[in-house]
mmCIF file of C-alpha atoms in Angstrom:
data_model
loop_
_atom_site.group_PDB
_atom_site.id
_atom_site.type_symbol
_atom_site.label_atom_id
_atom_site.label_comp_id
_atom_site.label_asym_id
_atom_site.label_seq_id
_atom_site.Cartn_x
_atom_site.Cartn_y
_atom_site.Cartn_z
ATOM 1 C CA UNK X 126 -0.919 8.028 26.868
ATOM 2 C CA UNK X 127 0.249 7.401 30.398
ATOM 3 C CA UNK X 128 0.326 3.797 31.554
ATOM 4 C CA UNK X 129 -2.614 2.658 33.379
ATOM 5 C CA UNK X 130 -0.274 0.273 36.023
ATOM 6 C CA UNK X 131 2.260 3.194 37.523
ATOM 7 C CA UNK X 132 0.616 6.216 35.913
ATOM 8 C CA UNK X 133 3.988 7.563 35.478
ATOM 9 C CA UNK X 134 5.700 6.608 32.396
ATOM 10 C CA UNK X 135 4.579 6.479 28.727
ATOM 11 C CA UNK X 136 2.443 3.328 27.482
ATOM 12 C CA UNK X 137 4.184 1.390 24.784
ATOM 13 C CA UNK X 138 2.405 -1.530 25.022
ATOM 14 C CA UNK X 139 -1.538 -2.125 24.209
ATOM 15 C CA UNK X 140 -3.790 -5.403 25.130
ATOM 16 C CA UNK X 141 -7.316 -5.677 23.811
ATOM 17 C CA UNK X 142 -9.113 -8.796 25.454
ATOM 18 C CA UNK X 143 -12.310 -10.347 24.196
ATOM 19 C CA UNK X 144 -13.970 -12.461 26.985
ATOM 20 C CA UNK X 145 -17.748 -13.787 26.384
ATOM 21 C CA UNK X 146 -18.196 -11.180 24.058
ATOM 22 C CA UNK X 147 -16.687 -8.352 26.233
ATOM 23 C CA UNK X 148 -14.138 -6.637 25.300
ATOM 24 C CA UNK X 149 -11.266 -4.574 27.969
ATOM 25 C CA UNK X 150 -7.912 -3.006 27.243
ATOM 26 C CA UNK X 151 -4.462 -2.498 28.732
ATOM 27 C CA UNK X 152 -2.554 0.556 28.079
ATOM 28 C CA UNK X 153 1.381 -0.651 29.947
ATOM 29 C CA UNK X 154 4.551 1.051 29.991
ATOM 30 C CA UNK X 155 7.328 -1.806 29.282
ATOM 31 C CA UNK X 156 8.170 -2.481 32.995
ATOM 32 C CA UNK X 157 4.967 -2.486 33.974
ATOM 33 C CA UNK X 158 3.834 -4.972 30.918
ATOM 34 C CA UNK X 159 7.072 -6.979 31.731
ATOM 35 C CA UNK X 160 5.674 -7.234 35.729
ATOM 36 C CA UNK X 161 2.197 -8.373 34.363
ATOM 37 C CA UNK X 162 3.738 -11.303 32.328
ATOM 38 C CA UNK X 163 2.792 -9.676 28.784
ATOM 39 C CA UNK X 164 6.517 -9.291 27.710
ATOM 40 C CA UNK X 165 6.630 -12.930 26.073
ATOM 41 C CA UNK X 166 3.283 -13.023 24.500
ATOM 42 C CA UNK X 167 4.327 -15.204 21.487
ATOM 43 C CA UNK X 168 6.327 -17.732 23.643
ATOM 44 C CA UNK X 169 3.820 -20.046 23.472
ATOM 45 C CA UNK X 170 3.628 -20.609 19.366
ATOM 46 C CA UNK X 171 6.958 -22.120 19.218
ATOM 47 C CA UNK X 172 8.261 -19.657 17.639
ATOM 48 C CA UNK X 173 9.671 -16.141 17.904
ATOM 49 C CA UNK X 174 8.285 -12.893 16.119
ATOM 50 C CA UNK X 175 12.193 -12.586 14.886
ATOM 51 C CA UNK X 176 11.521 -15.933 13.102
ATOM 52 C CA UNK X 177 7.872 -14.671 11.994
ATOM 53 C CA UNK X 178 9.081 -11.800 10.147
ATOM 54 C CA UNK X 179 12.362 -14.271 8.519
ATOM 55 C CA UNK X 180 9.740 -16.250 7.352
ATOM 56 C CA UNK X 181 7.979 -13.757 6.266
ATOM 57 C CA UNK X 182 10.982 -12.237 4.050
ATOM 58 C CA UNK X 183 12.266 -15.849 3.049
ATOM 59 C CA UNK X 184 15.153 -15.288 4.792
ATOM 60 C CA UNK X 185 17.190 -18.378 7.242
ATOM 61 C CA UNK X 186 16.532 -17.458 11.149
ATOM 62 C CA UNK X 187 18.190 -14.253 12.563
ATOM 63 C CA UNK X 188 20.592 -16.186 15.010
ATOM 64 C CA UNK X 189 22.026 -17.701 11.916
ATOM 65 C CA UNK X 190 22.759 -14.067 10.060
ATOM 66 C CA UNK X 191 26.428 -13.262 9.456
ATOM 67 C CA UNK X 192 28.320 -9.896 10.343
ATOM 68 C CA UNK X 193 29.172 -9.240 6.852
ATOM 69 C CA UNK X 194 25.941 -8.321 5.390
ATOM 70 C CA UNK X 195 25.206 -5.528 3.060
ATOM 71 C CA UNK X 196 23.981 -2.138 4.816
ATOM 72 C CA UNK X 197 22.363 0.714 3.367
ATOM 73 C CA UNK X 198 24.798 3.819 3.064
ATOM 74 C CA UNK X 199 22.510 6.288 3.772
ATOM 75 C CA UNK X 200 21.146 4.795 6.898
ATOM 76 C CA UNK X 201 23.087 2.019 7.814
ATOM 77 C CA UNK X 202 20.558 -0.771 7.877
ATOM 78 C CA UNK X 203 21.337 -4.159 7.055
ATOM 79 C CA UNK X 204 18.345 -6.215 5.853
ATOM 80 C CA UNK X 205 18.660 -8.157 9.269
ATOM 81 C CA UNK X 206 17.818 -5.209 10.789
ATOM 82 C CA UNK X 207 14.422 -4.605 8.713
ATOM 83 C CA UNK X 208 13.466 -8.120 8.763
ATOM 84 C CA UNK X 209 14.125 -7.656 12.843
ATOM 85 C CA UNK X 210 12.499 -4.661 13.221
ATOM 86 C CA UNK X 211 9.614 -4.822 10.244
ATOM 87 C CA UNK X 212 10.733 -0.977 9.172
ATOM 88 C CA UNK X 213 12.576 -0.142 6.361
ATOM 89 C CA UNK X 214 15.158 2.291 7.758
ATOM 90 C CA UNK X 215 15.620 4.877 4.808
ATOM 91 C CA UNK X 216 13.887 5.263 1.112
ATOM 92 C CA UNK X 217 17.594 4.346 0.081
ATOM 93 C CA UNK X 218 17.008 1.130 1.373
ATOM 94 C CA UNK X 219 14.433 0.003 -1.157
ATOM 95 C CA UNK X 220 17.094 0.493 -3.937
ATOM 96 C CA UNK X 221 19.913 -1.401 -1.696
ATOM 97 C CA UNK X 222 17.746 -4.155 -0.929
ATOM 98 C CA UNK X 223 15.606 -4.534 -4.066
ATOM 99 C CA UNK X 224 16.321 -7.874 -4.854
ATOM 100 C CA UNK X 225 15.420 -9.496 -1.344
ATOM 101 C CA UNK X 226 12.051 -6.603 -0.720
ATOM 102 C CA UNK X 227 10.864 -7.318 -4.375
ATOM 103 C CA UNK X 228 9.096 -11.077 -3.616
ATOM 104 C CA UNK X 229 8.009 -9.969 0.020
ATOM 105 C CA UNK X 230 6.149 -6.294 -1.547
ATOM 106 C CA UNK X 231 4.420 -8.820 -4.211
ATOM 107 C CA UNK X 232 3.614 -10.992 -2.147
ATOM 108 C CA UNK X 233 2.001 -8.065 0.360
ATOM 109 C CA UNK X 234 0.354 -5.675 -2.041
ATOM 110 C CA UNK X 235 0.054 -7.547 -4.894
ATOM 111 C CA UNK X 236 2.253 -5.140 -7.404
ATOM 112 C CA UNK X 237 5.301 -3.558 -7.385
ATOM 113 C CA UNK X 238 4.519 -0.603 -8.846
ATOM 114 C CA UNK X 239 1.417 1.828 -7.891
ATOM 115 C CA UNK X 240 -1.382 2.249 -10.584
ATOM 116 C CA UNK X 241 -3.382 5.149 -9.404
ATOM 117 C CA UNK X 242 -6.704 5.316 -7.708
ATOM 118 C CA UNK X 243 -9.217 4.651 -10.811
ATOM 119 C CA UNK X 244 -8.475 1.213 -12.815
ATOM 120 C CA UNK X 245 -7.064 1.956 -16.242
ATOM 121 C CA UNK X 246 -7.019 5.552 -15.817
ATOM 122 C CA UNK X 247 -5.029 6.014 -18.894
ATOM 123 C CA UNK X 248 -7.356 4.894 -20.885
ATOM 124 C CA UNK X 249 -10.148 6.749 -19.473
ATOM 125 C CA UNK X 250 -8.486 9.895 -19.725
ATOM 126 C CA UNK X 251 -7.183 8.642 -23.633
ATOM 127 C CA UNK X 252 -11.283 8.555 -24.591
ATOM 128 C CA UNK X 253 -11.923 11.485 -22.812
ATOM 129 C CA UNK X 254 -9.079 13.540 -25.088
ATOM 130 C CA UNK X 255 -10.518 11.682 -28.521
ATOM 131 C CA UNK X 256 -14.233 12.908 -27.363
ATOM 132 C CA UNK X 257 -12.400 16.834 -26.857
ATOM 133 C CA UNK X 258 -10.746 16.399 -29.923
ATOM 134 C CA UNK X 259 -14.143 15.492 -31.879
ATOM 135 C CA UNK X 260 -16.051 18.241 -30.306
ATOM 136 C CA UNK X 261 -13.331 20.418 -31.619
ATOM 137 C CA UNK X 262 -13.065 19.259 -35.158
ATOM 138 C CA UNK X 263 -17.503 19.352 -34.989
ATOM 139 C CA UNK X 264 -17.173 23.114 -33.748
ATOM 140 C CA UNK X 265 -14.238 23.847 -36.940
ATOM 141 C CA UNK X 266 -17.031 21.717 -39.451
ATOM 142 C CA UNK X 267 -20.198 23.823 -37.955
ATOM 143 C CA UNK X 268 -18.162 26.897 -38.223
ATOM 144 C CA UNK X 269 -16.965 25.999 -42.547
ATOM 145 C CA UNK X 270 -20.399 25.125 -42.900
ATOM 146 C CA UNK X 271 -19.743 21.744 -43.718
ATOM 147 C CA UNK X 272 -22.923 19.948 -42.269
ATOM 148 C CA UNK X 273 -22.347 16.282 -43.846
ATOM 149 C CA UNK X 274 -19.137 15.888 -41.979
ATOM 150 C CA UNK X 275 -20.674 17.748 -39.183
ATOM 151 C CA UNK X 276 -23.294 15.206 -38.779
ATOM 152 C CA UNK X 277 -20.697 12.059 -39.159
ATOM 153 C CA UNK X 278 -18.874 13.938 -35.601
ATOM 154 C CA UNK X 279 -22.147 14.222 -34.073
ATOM 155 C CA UNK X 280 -22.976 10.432 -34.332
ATOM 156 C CA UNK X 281 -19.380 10.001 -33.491
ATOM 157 C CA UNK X 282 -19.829 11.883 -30.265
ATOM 158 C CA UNK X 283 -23.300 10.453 -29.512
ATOM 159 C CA UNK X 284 -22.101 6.704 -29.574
ATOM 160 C CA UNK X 285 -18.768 7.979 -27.670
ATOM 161 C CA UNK X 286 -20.871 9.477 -24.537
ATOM 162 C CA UNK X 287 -23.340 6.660 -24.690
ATOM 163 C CA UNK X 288 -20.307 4.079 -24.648
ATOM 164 C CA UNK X 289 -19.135 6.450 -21.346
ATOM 165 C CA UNK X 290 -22.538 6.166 -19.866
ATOM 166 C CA UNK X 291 -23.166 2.695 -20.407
ATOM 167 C CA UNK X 292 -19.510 1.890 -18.599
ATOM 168 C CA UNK X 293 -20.694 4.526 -14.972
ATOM 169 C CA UNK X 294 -23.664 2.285 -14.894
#
């Protein structure tokens, strides 16, 4: 998207106002953004989106950072550099860095560790294999002709799917 100042260069930088309930945006190229006076929009909280994000990671203010941190071999990172920029640089970098990530990914999302779309899936799919496995061992009693234990599997089955049904509701 082309900047909507000089038409001529790339727009990097997006405003959305609100005023009385209406609501306009700015699509600006950095110069053009820097000209308007939107290059130092968080000047006026006291504090700087480099000491946002340090917050954000527990870590002391940038300025006070040393030159002999720890960088990623693959990509060269330091953690500086993704507390500065808010991107991890590499996959690599969440092994490097997995002591100082760990608290801030908790404290984002909640886990560390990703459980899947459905809630206790395992266990859904664990009473779904024991209701297979009773069908099967129904068709084997059906097919010796042994009806008594045949009927114990089919009340076994029955109270299994209404269990199932009763948990979809």
């Amino acid at each position: 998207m082309l900047c909507q100042n000089c038409k001529k260069n790339e727009a990097t930088t997006h405003i959305k106002r609100i005023i009385n309930g209406e609501t306009t945006q700015a699509h600006l190229c950095s110069d053009c953004a820097k000209s308007l006076g939107y290059d130092s929009m968080f000047s006026d909280f006291g504090f700087s989106f480099s000491d946002m994000l340090s917050s954000f990671f527990n870590e002391p203010a940038l300025a006070s950072i040393g030159a002999h941190s720890l960088r990623c071999d693959k990509c060269g990172s330091s953690f500086e550099d993704i507390v500065r920029s808010g991107k991890i640089g590499c996959a690599d970098c969440y092994d490097t860095f997995y002591d100082k990530l760990l608290p801030s990914l908790e404290r984002i999302h909640g886990k560390t560790s990703h459980e899947g779309k459905i809630p206790n899936a395992s266990e859904i799919i664990e009473k779904r294999t024991e209701l297979e496995d009773l069908k099967a061992e129904l068709k084997k009693a059906v097919d010796a002709q042994d009806y008594e234990q045949a009927a114990v599997l089919r009340d076994k089955i029955n109270d299994a799917e209404k269990e199932g049904d009763k948990k979809d509701e």
